[in-house]
Coordinates of C-alpha atoms in Angstrom, one line a residue:
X106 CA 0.0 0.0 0.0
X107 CA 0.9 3.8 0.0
X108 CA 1.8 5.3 3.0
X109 CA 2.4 9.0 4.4
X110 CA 4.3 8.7 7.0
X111 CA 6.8 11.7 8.0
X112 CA 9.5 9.4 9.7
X113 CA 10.0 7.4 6.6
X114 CA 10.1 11.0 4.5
X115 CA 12.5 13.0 7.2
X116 CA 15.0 9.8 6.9
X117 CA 14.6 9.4 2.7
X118 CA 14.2 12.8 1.4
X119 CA 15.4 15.8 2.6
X120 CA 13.2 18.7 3.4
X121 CA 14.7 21.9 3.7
X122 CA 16.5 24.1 1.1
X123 CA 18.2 25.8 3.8
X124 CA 20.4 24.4 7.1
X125 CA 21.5 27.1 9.6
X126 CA 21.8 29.6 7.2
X127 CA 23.8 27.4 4.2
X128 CA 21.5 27.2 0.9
X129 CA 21.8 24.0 -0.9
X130 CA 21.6 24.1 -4.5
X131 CA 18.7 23.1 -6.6
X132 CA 21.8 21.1 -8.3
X133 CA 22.2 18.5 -5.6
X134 CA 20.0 15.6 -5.5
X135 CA 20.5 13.8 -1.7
X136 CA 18.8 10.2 -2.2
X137 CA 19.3 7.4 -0.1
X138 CA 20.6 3.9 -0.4
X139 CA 16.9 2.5 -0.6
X140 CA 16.6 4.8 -3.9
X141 CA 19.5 4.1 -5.9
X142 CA 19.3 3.3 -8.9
X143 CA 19.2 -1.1 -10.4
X144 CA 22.8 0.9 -12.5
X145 CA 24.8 1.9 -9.6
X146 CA 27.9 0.1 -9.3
X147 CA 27.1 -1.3 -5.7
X148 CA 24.3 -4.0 -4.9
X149 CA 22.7 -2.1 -2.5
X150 CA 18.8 -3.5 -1.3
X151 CA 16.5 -1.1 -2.9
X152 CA 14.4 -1.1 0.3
X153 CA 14.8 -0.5 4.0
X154 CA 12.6 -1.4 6.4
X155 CA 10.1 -0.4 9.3
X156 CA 7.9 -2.4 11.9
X157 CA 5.5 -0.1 10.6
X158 CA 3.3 -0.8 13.8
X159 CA 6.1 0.8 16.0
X160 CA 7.2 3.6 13.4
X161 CA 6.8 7.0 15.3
X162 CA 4.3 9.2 14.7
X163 CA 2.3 6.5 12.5
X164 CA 1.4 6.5 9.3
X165 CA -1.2 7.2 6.9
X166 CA -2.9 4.1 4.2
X167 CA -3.4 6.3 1.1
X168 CA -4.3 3.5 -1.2
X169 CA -6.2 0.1 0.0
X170 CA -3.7 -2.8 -0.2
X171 CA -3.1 -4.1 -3.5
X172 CA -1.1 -7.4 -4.7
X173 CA 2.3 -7.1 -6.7
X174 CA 3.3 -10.2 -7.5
X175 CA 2.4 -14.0 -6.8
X176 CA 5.1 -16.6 -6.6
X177 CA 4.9 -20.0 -6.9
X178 CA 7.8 -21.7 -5.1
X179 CA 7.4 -25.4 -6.4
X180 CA 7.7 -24.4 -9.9
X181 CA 10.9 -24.0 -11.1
X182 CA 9.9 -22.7 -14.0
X183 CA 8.3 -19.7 -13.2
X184 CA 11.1 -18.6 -10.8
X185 CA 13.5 -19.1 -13.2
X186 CA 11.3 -16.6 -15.8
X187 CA 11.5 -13.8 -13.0
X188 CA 14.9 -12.9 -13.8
X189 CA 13.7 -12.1 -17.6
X190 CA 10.2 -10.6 -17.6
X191 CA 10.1 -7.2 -18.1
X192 CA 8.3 -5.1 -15.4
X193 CA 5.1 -5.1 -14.3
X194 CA 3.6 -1.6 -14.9
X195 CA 0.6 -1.1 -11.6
X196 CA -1.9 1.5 -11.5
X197 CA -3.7 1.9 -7.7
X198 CA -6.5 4.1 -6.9
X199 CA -6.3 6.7 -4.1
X200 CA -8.5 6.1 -1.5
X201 CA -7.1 9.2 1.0
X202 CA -5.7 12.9 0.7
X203 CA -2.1 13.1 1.9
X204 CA 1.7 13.1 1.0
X205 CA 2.8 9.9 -0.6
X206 CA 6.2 9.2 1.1
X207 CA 6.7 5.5 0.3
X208 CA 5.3 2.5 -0.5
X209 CA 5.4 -0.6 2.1
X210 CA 5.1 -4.1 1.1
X211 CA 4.3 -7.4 2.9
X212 CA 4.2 -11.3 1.9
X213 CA 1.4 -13.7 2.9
X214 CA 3.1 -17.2 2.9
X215 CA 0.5 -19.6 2.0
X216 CA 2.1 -23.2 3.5
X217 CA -0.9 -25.2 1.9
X218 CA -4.5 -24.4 1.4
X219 CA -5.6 -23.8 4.9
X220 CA -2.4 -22.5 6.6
X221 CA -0.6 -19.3 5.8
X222 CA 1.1 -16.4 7.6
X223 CA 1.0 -13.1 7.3
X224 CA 3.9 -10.4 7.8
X225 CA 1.3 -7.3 7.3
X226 CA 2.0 -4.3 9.9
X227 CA -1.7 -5.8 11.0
X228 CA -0.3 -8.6 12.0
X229 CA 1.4 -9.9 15.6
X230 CA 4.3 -10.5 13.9
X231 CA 8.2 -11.5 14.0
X232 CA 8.9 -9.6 10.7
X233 CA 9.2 -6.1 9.5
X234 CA 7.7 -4.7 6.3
X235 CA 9.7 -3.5 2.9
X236 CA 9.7 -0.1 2.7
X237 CA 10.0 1.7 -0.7
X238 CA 11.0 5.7 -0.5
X239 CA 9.1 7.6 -2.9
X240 CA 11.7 10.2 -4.5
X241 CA 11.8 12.7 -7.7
X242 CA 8.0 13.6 -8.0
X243 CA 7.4 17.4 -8.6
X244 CA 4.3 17.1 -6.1
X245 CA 4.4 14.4 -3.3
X246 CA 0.7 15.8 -2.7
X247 CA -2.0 13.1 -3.8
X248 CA -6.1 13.0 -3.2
X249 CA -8.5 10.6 -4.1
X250 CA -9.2 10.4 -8.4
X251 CA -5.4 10.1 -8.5
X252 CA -3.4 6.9 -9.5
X253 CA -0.1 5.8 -8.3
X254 CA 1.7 4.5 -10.9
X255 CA 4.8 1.9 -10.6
X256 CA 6.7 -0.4 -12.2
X257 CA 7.4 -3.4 -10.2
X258 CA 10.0 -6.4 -11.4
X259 CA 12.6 -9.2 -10.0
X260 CA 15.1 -9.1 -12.4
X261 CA 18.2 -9.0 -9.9
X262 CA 16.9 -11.2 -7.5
X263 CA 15.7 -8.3 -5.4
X264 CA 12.2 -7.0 -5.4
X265 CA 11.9 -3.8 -7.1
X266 CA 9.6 -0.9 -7.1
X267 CA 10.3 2.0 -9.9
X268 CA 9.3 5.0 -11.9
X269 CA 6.0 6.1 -9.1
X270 CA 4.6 8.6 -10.3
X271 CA 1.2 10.0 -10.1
X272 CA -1.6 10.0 -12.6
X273 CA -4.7 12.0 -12.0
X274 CA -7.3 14.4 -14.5
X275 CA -6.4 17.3 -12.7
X276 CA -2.5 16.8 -13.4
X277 CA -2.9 15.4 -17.2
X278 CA -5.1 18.8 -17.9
X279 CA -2.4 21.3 -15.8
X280 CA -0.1 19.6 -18.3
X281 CA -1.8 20.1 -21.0
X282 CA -2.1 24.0 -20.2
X283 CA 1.5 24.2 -19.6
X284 CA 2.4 22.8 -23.4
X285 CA -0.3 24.4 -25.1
X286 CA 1.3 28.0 -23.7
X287 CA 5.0 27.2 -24.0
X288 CA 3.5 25.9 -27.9
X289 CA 2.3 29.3 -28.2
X290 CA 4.6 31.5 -27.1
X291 CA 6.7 30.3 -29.8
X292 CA 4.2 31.0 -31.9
X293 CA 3.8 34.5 -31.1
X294 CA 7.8 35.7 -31.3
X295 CA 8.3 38.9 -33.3
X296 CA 11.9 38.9 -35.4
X297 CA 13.4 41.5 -32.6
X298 CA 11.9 38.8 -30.1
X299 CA 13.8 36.0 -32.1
X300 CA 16.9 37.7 -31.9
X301 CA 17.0 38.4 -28.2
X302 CA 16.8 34.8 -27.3
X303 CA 19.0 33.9 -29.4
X304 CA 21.3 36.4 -28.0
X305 CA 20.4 35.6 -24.2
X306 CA 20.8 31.7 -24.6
X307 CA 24.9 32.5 -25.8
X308 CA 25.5 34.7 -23.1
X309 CA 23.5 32.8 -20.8
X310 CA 25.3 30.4 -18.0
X311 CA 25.7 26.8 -19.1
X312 CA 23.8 23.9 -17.0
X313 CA 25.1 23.6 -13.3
X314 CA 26.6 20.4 -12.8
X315 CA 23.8 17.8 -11.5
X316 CA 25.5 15.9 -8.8
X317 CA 24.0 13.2 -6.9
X318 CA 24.5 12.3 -3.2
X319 CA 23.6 9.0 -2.0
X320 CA 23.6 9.3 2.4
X321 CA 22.8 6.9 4.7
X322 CA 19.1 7.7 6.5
X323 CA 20.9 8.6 9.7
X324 CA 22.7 11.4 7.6
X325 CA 19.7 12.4 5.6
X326 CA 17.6 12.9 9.2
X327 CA 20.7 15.0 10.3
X328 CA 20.2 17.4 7.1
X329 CA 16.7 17.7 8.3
X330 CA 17.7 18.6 12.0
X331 CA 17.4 22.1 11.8
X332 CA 17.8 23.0 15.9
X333 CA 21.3 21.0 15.7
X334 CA 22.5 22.9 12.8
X335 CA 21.4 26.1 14.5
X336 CA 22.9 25.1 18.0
X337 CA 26.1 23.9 16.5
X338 CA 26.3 27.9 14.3
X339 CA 25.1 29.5 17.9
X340 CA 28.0 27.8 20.2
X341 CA 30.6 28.4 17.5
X342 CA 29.8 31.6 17.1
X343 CA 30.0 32.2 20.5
X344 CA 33.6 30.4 21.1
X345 CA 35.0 32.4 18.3
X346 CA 33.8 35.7 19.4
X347 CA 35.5 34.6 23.0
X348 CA 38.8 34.4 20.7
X349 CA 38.5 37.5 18.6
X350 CA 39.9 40.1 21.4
X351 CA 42.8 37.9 22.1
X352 CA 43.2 37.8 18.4
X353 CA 42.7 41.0 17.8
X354 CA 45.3 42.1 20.8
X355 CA 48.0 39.7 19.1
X356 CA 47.9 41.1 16.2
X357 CA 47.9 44.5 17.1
X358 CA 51.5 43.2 19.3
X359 CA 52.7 41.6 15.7
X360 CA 51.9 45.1 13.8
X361 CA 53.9 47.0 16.3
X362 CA 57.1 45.1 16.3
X363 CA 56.6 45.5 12.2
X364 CA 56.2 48.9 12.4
X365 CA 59.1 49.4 14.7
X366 CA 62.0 46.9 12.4
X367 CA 60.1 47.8 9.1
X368 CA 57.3 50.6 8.9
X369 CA 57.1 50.1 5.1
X370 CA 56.6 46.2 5.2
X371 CA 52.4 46.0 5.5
X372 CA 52.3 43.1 4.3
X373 CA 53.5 40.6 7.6
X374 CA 50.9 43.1 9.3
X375 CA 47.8 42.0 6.6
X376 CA 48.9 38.3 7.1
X377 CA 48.3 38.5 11.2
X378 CA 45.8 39.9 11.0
X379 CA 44.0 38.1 8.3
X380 CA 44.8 34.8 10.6
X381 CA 41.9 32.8 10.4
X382 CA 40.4 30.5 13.2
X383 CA 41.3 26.8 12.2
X384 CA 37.6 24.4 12.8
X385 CA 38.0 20.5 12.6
X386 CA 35.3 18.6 11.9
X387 CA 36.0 14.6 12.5
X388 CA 32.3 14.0 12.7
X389 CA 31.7 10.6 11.0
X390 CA 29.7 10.8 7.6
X391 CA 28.5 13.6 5.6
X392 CA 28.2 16.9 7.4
X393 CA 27.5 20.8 6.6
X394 CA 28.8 21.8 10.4
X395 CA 32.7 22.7 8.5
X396 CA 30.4 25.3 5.7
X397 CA 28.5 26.8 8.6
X398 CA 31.8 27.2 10.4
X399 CA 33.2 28.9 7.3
X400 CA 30.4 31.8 7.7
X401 CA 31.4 33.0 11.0
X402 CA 34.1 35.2 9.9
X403 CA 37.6 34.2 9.2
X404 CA 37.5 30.3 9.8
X405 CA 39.5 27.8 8.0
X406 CA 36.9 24.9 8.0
X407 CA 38.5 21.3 7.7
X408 CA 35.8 18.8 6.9
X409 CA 37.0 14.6 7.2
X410 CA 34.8 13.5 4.6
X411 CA 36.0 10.1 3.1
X412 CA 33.7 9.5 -0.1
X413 CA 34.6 11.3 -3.6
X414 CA 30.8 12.2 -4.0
X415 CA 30.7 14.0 -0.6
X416 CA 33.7 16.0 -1.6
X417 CA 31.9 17.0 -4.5
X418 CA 28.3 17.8 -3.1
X419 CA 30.3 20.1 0.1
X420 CA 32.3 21.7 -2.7
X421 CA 28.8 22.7 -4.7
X422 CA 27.6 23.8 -1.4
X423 CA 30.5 25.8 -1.0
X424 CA 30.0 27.5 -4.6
X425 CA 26.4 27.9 -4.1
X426 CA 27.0 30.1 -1.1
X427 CA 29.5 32.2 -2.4
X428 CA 32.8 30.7 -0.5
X429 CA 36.4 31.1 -1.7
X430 CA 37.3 28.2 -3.3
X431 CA 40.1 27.7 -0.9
X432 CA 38.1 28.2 2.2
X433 CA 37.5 24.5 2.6
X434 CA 39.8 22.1 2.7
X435 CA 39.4 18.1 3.2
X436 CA 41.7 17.1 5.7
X437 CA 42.7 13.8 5.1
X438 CA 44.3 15.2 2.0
X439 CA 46.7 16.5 4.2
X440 CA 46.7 13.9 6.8
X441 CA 49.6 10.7 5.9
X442 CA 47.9 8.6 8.3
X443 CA 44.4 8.5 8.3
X444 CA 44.2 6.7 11.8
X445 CA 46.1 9.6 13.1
X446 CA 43.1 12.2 12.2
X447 CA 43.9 14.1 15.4
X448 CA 46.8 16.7 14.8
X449 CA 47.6 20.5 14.5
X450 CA 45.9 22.1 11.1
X451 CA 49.7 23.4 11.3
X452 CA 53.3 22.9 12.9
X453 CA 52.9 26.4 14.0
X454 CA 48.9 26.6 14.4
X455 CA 46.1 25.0 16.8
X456 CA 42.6 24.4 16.3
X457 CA 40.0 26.6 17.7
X458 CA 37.2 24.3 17.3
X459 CA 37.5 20.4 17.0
X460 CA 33.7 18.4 16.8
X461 CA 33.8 15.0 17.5
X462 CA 31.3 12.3 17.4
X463 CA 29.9 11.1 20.7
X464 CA 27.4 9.0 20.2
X465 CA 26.8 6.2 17.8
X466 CA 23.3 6.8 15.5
X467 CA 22.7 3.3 17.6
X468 CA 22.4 5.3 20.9
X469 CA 26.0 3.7 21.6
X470 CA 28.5 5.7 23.1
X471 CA 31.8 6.3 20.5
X472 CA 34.5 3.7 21.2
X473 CA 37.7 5.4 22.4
X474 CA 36.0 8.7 22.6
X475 CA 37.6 9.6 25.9
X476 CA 41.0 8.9 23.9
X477 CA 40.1 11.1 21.4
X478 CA 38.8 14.1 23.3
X479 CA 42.1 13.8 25.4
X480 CA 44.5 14.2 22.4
X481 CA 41.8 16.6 21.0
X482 CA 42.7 18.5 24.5
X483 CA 46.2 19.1 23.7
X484 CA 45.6 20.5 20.3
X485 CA 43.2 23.5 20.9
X486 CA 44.7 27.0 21.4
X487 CA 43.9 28.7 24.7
X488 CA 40.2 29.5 24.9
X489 CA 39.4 26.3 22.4
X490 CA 36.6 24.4 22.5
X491 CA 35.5 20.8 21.8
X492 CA 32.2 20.1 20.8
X493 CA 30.1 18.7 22.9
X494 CA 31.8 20.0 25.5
X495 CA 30.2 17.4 27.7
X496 CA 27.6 14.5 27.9
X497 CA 24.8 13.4 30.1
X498 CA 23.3 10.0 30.2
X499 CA 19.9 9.6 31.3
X500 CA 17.7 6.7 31.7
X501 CA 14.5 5.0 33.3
X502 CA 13.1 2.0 35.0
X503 CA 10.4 0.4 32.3
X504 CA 8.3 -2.4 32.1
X505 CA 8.0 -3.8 28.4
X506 CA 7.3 -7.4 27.4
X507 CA 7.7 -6.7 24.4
X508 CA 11.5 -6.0 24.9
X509 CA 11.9 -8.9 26.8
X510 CA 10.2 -11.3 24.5
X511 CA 12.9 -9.9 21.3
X512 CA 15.7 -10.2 23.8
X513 CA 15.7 -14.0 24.5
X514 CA 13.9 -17.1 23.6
X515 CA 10.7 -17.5 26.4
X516 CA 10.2 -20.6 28.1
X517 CA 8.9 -23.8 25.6
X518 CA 4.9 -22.4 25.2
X519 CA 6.1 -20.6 21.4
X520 CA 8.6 -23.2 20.2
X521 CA 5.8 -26.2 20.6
X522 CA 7.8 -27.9 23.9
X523 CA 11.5 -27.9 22.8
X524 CA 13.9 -26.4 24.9
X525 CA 15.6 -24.4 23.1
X526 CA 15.7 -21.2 25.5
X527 CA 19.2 -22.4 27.0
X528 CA 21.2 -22.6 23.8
X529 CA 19.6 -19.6 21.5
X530 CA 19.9 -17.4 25.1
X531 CA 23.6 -18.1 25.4
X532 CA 23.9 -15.4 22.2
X533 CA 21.6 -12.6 23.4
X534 CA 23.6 -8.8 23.9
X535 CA 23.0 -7.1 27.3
X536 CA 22.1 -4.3 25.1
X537 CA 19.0 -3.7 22.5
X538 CA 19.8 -0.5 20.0
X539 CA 18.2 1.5 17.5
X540 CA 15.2 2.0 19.5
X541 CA 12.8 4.4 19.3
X542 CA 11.4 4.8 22.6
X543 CA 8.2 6.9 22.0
X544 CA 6.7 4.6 20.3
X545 CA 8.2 1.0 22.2
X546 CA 5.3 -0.5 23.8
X547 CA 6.1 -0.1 27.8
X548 CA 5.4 1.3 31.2
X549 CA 7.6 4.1 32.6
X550 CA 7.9 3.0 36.5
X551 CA 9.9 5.7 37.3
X552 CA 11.3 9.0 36.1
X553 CA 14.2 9.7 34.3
X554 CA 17.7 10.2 36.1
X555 CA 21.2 11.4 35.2
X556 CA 23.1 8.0 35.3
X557 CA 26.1 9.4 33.8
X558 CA 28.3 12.3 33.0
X559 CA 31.2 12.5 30.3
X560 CA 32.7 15.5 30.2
X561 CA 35.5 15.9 27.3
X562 CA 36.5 19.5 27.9
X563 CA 37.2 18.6 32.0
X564 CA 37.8 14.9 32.8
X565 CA 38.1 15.2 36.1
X566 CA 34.6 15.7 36.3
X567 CA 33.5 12.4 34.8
X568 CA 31.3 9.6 36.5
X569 CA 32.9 6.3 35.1
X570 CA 31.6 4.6 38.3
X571 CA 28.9 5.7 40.5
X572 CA 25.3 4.6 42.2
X573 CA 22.3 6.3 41.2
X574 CA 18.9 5.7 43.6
X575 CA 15.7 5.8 41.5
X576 CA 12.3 6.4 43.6
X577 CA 9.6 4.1 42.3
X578 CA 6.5 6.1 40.7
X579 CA 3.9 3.3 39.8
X580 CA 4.3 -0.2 41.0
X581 CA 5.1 -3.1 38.2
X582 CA 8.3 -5.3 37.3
X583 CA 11.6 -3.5 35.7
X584 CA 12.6 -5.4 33.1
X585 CA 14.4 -3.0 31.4
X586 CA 16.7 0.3 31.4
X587 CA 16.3 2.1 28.0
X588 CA 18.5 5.4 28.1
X589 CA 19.7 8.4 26.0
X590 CA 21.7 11.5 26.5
X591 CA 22.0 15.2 26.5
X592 CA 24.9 16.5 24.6
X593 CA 26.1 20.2 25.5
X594 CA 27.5 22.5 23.0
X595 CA 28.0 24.8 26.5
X596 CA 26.3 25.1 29.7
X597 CA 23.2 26.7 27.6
X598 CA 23.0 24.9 24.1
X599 CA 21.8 21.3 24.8
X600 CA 20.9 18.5 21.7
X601 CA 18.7 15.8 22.9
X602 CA 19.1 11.9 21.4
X603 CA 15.6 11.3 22.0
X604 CA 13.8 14.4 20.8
X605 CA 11.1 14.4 17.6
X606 CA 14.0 15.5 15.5
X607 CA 16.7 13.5 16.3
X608 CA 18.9 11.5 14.1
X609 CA 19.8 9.0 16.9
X610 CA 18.3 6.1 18.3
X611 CA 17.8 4.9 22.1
X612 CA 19.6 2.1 23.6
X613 CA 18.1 -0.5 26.9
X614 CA 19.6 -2.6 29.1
X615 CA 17.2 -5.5 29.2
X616 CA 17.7 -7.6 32.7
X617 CA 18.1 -10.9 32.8
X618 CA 15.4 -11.7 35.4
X619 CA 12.5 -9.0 36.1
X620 CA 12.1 -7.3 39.7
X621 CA 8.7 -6.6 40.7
X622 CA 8.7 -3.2 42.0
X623 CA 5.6 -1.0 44.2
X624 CA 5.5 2.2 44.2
X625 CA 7.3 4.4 46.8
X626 CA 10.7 1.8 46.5
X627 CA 14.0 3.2 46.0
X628 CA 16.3 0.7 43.6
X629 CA 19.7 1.4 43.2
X630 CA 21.3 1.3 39.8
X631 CA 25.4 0.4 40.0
X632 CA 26.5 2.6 36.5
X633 CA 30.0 1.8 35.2
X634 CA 31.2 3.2 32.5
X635 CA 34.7 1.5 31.1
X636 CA 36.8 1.9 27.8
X637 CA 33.4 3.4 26.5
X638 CA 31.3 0.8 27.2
X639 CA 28.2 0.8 29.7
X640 CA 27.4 -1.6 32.2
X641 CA 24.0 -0.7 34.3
X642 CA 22.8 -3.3 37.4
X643 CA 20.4 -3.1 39.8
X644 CA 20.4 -3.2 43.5
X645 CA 17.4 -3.3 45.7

């Protein structure tokens, strides 16, 4: 069926034509994995996928729920002719107003003629639905009297869903309109007229260069973050107008001692103080924050980028906005050793700004981040920042079956008496990730509570190991701890991991055995945090 649903749109398209003040050109075409092409050079699933029952915020049916494709697994034939048959072109009547963001897809598995099973979002269910990102349409708006159209095939061995569009009366007769009056204004040129559009169309620009940008979800729903953009401009801002007096004063110091050996050399003077403020970015994946930097007066940006295309699509970002060509450099063109990312931007020079990456999109905390932030320390010039400066972990005592029940293998009811629980169990992680806890199905039994504090700027203020008492607000058994964290830019610019607009995910600790709680009980949770890794067990 056809779905709105604006988590599936704020991870597969982006949204904005602006971030924090940077334009990105109408050149640029961000897709993600799930909409590449069947000609790209990489396999790459042309679907993700959702349990659309859990998705936050819900979604929308725009069409009813319509069959693609039957397969017959006992005839060899027929699978064998799905590699070669061209693709099935579908038209499906919509059935409600909305924005068509995707199109999700589910199996029923006949066994024989009276037993089959369903993986419909419907459905109690094991599996997650297909989901395919609806991209390139000039109007994602659709209404009732409107077809989707698709193409649908198997010719790769991977389901495929391709060229949607939209057909409707309204659209075929705007489009008539619109060739009917370009027809005519051909039509109706004067000579004079003739020869002013000739004349424009060789003096005029040639094409911009289309460029393409394939990012990961994670990265496209970080385009779409608009208040981390705009907290990330605000606290640099504000770190590099701290620095500007002390720049200003040394290079008023420099211009003196010029003046005094040689009054009629200016240009020594123009170099100091033209020195720019040297901004790191080792953020992992694509990111705008080094552009952004780059408008905040003199700043030398350094973005890590690794991928060719991403190089490309900052560069046109750059152009687009009017930047220098040299005012952004990649730094792992200058770095020998790309394990060593960490190092002055020169022998001379330190960096005013370096942003790492704390958290994983997982809800995982960075491994080795506390190594990083402590080199990252001893390359900043006096009044420097890193970014977050520091880190709070917060979590709460739930109650969710549903968590424990995709954490291990329950007793022998679902697996028709076999004991299988002790084996399959021996392989479950302590820790479920990419969660989204405002929609997991559970019972907050308490509030949440700081549990830890990482703080990269002053390490002597961390928590690696401390107890945390948590007051009991509604009686019920804990069986898990799901948690998240407040990154600070500074004391007053805060990003939250499990806000609306978040690119991250939440993390739980699921126990092993649940503890019945009532309300009014303290518990006490024993919080270790060791070579970035967190270990969280309760005490009564």
């Amino acid at each position: 069926m056809a779905v709105e649903c604006a988590e599936i749109r704020r991870h597969h398209r982006v949204g904005t034509k602006d971030v924090a003040g940077i334009c990105l050109p109408a050149n640029v075409k961000f897709q993600s994995p799930a909409c590449s092409s069947i000609d790209t050079e990489e396999t790459i699933e042309p679907y993700t996928t959702e349990k659309m029952s859990r998705v936050p915020g819900g979604y929308l049916a725009l069409t009813e729920c319509f069959e693609i494709m039957t397969v017959d697994f006992n005839n060899l034939q027929e699978l064998k002719s799905l590699a070669t048959k061209k693709p099935r072109k579908i038209g499906i009547p919509v059935i409600k107003e909305g924005i068509l963001d995707a199109i999700v897809v589910w199996f029923v598995l006949q066994l024989d003629d009276e037993h089959s099973l369903s993986t419909s979002p419907s459905e109690e269910t094991c599996w997650e639905q297909a989901v395919y990102p609806v991209h390139n349409l000039a109007d994602y708006w659709i209404k009732p009297g409107d077809h989707v159209m698709m193409e649908v095939s198997c010719q790769d061995c991977y389901l495929r869903i391709q060229n949607i569009s939209v057909f409707g009366l309204e659209r075929e007769v705007d489009a008539r309109k619109n060739f009917t009056k370009d027809k005519d204004l051909l039509s109706l040129g004067s000579e004079a007229e003739l020869c002013s559009a000739l004349a424009n169309l060789q003096t005029g620009k040639p094409d911009a260069v289309e460029q393409t940008c394939i990012l990961e979800s994670t990265e496209i729903a970080l385009l779409n973050n608009n208040l981390y953009h705009e907290g990330f401009k605000m606290a640099m801002r504000k770190v590099l107008s701290s620095l500007t007096p002390e720049k200003l004063c040394q290079a008023m110091d420099t211009q003196c001692e010029n003046e005094m050996s040689c009054g009629s050399e200016e240009s020594n003077s123009e170099e100091s103080i033209l020195e720019p403020f040297y901004v790191l970015d080792v953020s992992e994946g694509f990111s705008v924050l080094p552009i952004i930097a780059g408008t905040l007066g003199q700043v030398k940006p350094y973005s890590s980028v690794e991928k060719d295309q991403h190089r490309t699509t900052l560069d046109l970002i750059s152009e687009a906005n009017h930047f220098p060509k040299e005012t952004l450099e990649f730094w792992l063109r200058h770095v020998e050793d790309e394990s060593a990312v960490l190092q002055r931007p020169k022998s001379d020079k330190l960096w005013s700004i370096i942003i790492l990456d704390v958290i994983e999109p997982s809800g995982l905390i960075q491994q080795e981040i506390m190594e990083k932030a402590a080199i990252s320390r001893c390359l900043l010039q006096s009044g420097g920042k890193i970014f977050p400066q520091y880190v709070l972990m917060f979590g709460l005592l739930v109650e969710s079956q549903t968590l424990v029940e995709e954490s291990a293998v329950q007793g022998t009811e679902r697996t028709l008496g076999l004991n299988i629980a002790p084996f399959i169990n021996q392989f479950q992680v302590p820790i479920r990730v990419f969660l989204d806890l405002s929609s997991l199905p559970c019972i907050p039994l308490s509030k949440p509570v700081e549990l830890l504090r990482l703080d990269l700027m002053t390490p002597y203020l961390n928590t690696s190991n401390r107890e945390v008492k948590v007051h009991i607000c509604k009686s019920g058994q804990v069986t898990a701890i799901p948690f998240w964290y407040h990154m600070y830019l500074d004391d007053e610019i805060r990003l939250d991991t499990s806000s609306e607009a978040s690119h991250w995910k939440q993390a739980a600790v699921v126990l092993d055995n649940p503890i019945q709680v009532e309300m009014g009980e303290e518990l006490v949770l024993s919080v270790q945090h060791h070579k970035s890794n967190v270990s969280i067990t309760v005490k009564r």
